[in-house]
Short mmCIF file of C-alpha atoms in Angstrom, two decimals:
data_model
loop_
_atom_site.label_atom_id
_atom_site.label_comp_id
_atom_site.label_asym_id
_atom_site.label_seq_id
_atom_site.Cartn_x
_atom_site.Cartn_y
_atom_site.Cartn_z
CA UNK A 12 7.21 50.45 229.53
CA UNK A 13 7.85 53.86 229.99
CA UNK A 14 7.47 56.28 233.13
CA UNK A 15 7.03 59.78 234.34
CA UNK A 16 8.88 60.47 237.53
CA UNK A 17 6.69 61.80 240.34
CA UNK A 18 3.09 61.89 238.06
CA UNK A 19 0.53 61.39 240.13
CA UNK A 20 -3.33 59.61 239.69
CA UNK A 21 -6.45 60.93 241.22
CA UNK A 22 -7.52 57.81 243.39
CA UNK A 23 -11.00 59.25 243.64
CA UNK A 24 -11.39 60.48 239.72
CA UNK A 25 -14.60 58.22 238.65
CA UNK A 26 -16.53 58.18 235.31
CA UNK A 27 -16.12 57.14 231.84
CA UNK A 28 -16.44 58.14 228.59
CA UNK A 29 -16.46 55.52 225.73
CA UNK A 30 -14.89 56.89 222.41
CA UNK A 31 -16.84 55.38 219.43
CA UNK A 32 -15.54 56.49 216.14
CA UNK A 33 -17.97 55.33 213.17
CA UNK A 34 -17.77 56.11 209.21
CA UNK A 35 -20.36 54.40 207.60
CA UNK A 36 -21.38 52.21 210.87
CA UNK A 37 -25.07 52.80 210.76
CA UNK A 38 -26.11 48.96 210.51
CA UNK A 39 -23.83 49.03 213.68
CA UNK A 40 -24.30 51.98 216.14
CA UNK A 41 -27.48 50.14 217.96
CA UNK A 42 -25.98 47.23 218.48
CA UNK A 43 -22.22 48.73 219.57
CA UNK A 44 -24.36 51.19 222.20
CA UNK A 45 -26.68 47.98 223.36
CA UNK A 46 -23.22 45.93 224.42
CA UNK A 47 -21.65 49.13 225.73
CA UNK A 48 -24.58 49.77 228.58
CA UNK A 49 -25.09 46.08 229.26
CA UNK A 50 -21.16 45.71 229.84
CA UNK A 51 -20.00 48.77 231.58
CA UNK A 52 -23.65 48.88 233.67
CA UNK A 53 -22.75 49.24 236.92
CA UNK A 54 -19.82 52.24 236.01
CA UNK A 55 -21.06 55.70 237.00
CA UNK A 56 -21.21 58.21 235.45
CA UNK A 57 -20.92 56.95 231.83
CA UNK A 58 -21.02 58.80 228.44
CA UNK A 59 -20.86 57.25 225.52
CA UNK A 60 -19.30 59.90 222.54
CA UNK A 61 -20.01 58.59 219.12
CA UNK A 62 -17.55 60.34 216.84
CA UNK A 63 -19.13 60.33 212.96
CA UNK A 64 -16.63 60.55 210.69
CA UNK A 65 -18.30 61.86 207.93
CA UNK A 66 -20.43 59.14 207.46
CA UNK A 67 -22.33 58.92 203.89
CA UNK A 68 -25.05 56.31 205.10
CA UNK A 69 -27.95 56.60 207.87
CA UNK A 70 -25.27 56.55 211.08
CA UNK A 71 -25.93 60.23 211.76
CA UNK A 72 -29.80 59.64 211.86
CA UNK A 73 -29.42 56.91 214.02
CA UNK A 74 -27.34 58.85 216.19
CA UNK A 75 -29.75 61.20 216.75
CA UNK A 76 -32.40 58.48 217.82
CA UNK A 77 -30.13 57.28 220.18
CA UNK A 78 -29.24 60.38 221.96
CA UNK A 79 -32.91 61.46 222.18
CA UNK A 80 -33.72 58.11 224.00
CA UNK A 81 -30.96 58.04 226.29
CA UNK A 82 -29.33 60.95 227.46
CA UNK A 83 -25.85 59.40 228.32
CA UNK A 84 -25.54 59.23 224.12
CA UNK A 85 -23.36 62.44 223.04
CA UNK A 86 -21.95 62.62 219.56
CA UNK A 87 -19.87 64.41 217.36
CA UNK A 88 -20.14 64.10 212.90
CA UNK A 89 -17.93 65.60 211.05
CA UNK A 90 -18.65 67.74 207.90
CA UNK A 91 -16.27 65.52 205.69
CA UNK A 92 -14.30 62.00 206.79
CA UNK A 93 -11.13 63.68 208.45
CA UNK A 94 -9.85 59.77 209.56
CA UNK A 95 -9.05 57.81 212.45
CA UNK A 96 -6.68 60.17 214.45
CA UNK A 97 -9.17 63.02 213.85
CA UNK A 98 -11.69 61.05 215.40
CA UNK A 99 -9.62 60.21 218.18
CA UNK A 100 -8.86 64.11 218.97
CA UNK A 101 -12.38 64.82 219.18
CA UNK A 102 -13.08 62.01 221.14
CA UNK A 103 -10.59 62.60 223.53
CA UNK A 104 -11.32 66.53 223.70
CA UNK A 105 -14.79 66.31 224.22
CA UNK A 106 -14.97 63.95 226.57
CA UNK A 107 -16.38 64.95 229.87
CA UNK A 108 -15.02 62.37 232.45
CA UNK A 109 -11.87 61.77 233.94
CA UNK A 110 -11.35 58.44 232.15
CA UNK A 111 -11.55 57.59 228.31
CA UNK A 112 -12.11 54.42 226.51
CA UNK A 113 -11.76 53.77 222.56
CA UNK A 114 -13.45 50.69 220.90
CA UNK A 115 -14.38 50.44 217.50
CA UNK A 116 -17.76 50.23 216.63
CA UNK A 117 -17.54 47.22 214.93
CA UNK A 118 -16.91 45.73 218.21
CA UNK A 119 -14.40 43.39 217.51
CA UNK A 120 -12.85 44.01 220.65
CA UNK A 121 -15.87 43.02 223.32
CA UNK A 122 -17.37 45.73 225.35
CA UNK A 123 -16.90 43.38 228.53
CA UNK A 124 -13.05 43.70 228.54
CA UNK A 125 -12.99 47.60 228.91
CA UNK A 126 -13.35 46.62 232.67
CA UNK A 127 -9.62 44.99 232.25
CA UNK A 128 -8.15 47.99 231.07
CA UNK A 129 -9.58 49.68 233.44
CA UNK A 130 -8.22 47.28 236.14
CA UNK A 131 -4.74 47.50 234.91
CA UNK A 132 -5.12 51.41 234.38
CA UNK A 133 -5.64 51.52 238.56
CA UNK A 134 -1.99 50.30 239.71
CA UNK A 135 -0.96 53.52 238.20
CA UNK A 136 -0.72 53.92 234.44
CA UNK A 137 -1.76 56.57 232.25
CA UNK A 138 -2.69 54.57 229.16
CA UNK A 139 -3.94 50.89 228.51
CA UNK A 140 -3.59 49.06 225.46
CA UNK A 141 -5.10 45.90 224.33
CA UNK A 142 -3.70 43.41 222.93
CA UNK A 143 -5.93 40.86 220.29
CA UNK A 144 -5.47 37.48 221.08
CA UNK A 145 -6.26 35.10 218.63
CA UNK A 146 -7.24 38.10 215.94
CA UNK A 147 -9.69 37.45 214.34
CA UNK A 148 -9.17 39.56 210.97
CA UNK A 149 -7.56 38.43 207.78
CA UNK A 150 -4.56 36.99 207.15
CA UNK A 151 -3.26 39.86 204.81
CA UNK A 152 -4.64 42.33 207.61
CA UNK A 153 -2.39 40.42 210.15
CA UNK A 154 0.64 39.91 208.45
CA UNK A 155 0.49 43.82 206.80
CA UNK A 156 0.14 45.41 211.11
CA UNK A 157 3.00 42.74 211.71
CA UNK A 158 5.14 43.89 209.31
CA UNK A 159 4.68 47.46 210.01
CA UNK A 160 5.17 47.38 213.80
CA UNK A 161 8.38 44.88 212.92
CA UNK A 162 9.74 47.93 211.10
CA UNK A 163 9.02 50.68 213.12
CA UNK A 164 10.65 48.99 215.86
CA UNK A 165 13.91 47.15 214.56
CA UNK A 166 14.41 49.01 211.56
CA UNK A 167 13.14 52.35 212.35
CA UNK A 168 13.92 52.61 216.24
CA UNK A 169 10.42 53.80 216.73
CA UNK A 170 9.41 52.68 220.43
CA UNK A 171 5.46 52.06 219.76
CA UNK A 172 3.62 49.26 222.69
CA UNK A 173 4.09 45.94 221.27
CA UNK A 174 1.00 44.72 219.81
CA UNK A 175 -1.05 47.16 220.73
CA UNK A 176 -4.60 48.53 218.91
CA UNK A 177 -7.08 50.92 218.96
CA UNK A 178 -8.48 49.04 221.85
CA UNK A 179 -7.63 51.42 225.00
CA UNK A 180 -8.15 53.44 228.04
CA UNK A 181 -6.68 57.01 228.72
CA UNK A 182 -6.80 58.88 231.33
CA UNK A 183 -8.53 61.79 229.62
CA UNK A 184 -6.13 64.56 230.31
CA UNK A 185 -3.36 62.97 229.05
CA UNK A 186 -4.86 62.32 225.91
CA UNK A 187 -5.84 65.51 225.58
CA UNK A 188 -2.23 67.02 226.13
CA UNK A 189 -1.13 64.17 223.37
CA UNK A 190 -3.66 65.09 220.68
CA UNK A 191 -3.12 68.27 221.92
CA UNK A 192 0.55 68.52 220.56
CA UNK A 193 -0.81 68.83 217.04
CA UNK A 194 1.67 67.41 214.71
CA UNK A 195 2.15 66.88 211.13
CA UNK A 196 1.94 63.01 211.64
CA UNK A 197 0.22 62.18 214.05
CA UNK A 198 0.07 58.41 215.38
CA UNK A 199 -1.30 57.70 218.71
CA UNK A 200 0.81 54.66 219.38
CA UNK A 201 4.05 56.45 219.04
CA UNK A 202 2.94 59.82 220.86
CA UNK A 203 2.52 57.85 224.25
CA UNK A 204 5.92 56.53 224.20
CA UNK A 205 7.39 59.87 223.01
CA UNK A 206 6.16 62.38 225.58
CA UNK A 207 6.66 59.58 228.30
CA UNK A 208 3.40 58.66 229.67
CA UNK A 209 3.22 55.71 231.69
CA UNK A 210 1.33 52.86 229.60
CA UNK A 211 0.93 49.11 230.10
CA UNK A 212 -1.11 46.36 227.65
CA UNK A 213 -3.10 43.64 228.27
CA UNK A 214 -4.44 40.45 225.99
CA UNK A 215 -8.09 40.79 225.41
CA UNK A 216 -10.20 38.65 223.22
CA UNK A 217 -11.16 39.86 219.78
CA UNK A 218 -14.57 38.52 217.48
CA UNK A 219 -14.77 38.23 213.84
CA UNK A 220 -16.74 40.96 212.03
CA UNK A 221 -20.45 40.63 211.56
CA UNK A 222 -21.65 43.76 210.52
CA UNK A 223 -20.65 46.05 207.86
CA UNK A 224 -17.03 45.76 206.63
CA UNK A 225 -13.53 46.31 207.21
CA UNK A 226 -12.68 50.24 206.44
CA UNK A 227 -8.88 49.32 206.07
CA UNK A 228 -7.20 48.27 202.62
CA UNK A 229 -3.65 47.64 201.60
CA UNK A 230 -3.29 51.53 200.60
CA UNK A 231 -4.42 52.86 203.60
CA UNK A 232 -2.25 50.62 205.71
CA UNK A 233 0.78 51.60 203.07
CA UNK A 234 -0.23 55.39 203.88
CA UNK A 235 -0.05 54.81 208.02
CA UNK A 236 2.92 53.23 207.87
CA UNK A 237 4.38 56.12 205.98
CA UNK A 238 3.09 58.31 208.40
CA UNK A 239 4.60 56.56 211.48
CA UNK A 240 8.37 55.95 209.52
CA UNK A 241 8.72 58.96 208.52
CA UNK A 242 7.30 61.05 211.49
CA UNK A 243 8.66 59.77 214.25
CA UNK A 244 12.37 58.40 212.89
CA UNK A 245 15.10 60.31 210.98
CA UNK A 246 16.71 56.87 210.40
CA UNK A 247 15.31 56.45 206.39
CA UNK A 248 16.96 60.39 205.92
CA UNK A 249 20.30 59.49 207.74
CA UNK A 250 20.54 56.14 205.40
CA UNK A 251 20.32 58.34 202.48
CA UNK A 252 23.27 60.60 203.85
CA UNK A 253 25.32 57.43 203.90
CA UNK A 254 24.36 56.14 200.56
CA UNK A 255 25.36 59.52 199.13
CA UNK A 256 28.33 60.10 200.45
CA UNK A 257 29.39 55.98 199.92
CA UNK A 258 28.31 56.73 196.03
CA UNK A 259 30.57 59.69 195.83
CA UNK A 260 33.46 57.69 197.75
CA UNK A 261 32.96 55.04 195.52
CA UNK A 262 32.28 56.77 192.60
CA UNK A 263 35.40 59.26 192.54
CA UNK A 264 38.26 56.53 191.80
CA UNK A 265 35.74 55.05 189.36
CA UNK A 266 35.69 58.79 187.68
CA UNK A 267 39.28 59.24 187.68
CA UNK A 268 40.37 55.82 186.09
CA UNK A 269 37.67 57.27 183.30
CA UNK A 270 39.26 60.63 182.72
CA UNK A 271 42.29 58.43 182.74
CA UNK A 272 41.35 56.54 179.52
CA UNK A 273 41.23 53.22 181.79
CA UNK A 274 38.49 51.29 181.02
CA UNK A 275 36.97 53.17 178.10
CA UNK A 276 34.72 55.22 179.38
CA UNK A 277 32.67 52.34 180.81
CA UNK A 278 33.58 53.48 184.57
CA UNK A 279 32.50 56.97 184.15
CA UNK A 280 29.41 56.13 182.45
CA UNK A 281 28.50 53.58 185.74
CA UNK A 282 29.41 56.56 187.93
CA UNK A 283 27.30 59.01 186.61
CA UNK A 284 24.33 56.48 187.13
CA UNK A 285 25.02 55.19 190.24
CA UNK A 286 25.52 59.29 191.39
CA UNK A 287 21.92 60.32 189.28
CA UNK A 288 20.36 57.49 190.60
CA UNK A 289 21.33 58.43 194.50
CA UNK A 290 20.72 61.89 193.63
CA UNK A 291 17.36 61.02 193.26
CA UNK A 292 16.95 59.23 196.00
CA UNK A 293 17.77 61.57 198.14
CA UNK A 294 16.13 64.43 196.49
CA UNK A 295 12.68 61.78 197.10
CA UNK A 296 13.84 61.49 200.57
CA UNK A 297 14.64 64.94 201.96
CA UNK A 298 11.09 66.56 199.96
CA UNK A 299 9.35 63.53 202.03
CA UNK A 300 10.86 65.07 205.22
CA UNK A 301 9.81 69.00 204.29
CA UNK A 302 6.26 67.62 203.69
CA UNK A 303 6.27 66.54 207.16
CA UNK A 304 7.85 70.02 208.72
CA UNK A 305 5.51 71.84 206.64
CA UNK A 306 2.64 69.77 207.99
CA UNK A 307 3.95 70.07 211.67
CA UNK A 308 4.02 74.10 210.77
CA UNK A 309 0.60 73.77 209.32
CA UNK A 310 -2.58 75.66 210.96
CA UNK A 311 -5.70 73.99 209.28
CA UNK A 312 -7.50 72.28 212.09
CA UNK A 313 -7.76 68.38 212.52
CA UNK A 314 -11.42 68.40 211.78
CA UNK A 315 -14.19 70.51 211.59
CA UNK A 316 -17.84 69.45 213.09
CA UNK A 317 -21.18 70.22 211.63
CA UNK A 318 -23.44 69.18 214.51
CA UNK A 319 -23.29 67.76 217.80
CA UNK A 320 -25.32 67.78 220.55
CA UNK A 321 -22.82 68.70 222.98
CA UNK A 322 -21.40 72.56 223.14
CA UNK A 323 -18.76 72.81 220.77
CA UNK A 324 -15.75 74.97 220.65
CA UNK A 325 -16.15 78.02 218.22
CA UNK A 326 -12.28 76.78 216.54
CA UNK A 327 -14.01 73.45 215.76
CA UNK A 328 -16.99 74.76 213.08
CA UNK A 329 -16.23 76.04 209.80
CA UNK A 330 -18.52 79.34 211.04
CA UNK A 331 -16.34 79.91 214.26
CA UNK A 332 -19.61 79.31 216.05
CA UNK A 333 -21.69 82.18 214.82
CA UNK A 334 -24.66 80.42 212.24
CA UNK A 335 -25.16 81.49 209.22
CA UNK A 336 -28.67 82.68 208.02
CA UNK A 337 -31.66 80.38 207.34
CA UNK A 338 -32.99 80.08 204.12
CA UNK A 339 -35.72 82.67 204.85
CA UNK A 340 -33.25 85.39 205.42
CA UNK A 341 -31.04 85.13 202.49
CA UNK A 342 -34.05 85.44 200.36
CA UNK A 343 -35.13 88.07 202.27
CA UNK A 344 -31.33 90.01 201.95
CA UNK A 345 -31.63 89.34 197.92
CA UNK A 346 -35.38 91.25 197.70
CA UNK A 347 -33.65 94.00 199.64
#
């Protein structure tokens, strides 16, 4: 666990907003904002922000219906699918209460337990993770999030919460500080731990899928756990360091018995693989690293949105805020 010296909680701060971040979830938004009021009922006020990443079904439509018959509905879609941290940065910055909680809207994680993390969030922490007990999602799926956060942590030295998911409460401004911080990586798990907010996790339950399926695959787990190795540990580039310079160590007396006509040439010929072969290597290695300084350096925006029904900032439309014209006035520009 980590802690901030002397950061203090609002007792009185009351409200919640409940992050939902859907791609293709249209068979799904009903039900996930049915659960959500019948579970967190008696907690006022509550929003519940439905972030659309991009969606290419009917989830925006149904969106809409929802917001028009209940007013506690806001949402946010996306102009393309910008991914799970995007939607998480939106979620977080346009929330309008002093508490935030993300569930997916697949709703593996029930709706009930939100009220634990919220319990635990009380004696004093800034963030809440859950932890799946008895997950319910394949085996590959298991074994591929075990792996990674076994690596990030004993190989890597990345300190990420131990089992935690997507399943979580934030106290909204800190959430919005740590999406806020806009890097070239970024990976919610590891941010808390880095800019030392105080977090805790708790077991929750977690339900088999019955709607829709899984938007994970072995490649986009593969590109995640790229994302979290190489932007939040130097450990991979210092390795390579040490390779090289052990290949030239080793590889010098090989050289010189070479040049000395011991061996027959077979010494030098080993060398100059072993040295093109770490050359490589590194040369891989260190590009990987200015990929993620030029991303950290980079000023496109995390996502843009194409409608909402909640103000938006003008940074976060592709038209800065100011529309374009309607149909009826570009034809009427082209007659002039």
């Amino acid at each position: 666990m980590s802690e901030i010296a002397g950061t203090a909680h609002d007792a009185d701060a009351t409200g919640l907003t409940v992050v939902v971040p859907c791609y293709n979830e249209g068979a799904q938004v009903e039900t996930a904002h049915r659960e959500l009021t019948g579970a967190l009922a008696g907690i006022s006020p509550l929003e519940i922000l439905f972030v659309d990443d991009g969606s290419r079904d009917d989830t925006l439509e149904r969106l809409r219906r929802l917001a028009g018959a209940d007013p506690r509905v806001r949402y946010l879609s996306f102009t393309r699918n910008f991914g799970l941290e995007a939607a998480h940065a939106a979620g977080y910055g346009y929330a309008s209460q002093p508490w935030c909680a993300q569930i997916d809207a697949d709703l593996q994680a029930p709706p009930g337990e939100i009220l634990l993390l919220l319990a635990k969030a009380a004696e004093g922490y800034d963030v809440v993770f859950g932890v799946r007990r008895d997950r319910r999602d394949p085996l590959p799926r298991r074994a591929g999030a075990a792996v990674q956060q076994w690596a990030a942590a004993r190989l890597l030295g990345i300190e990420i919460p131990r089992g935690a998911s997507t399943f979580r409460v934030v106290r909204t401004p800190v959430a919005r500080t740590l999406v806020g911080l806009r890097l070239g990586s970024p990976y919610f798990l590891a941010m808390v731990p880095m800019a030392g907010a105080r977090y805790a996790t708790v077991e929750t339950g977690h339900r088999p899928r019955t709607a829709g399926r899984s938007k994970f695959s072995a490649a986009r787990l593969a590109a995640h756990s790229f994302e979290l190795f190489f932007g939040y540990s130097w450990r991979p580039l210092n390795a390579v360091y040490l390779l090289a310079a052990l290949g030239v160590l080793l590889g010098l007396p090989a050289a010189a018995l070479g040049y000395a006509g011991i061996g027959a040439g077979g010494p030098l010929a080993a060398t100059a693989v072993v040295l093109s072969g770490l050359t490589l290597a590194a040369t891989a290695l260190v590009g990987r690293y200015l990929h993620r300084l030029m991303r950290d350096l980079r000023r496109f925006r995390p996502f843009y949105v194409k409608e909402a029904n909640v103000p938006l900032r003008p940074e976060d439309t592709l038209d800065g805020g100011v529309p374009g014209p309607r149909p009826p006035a570009v034809r009427a520009l082209a007659e002039r």
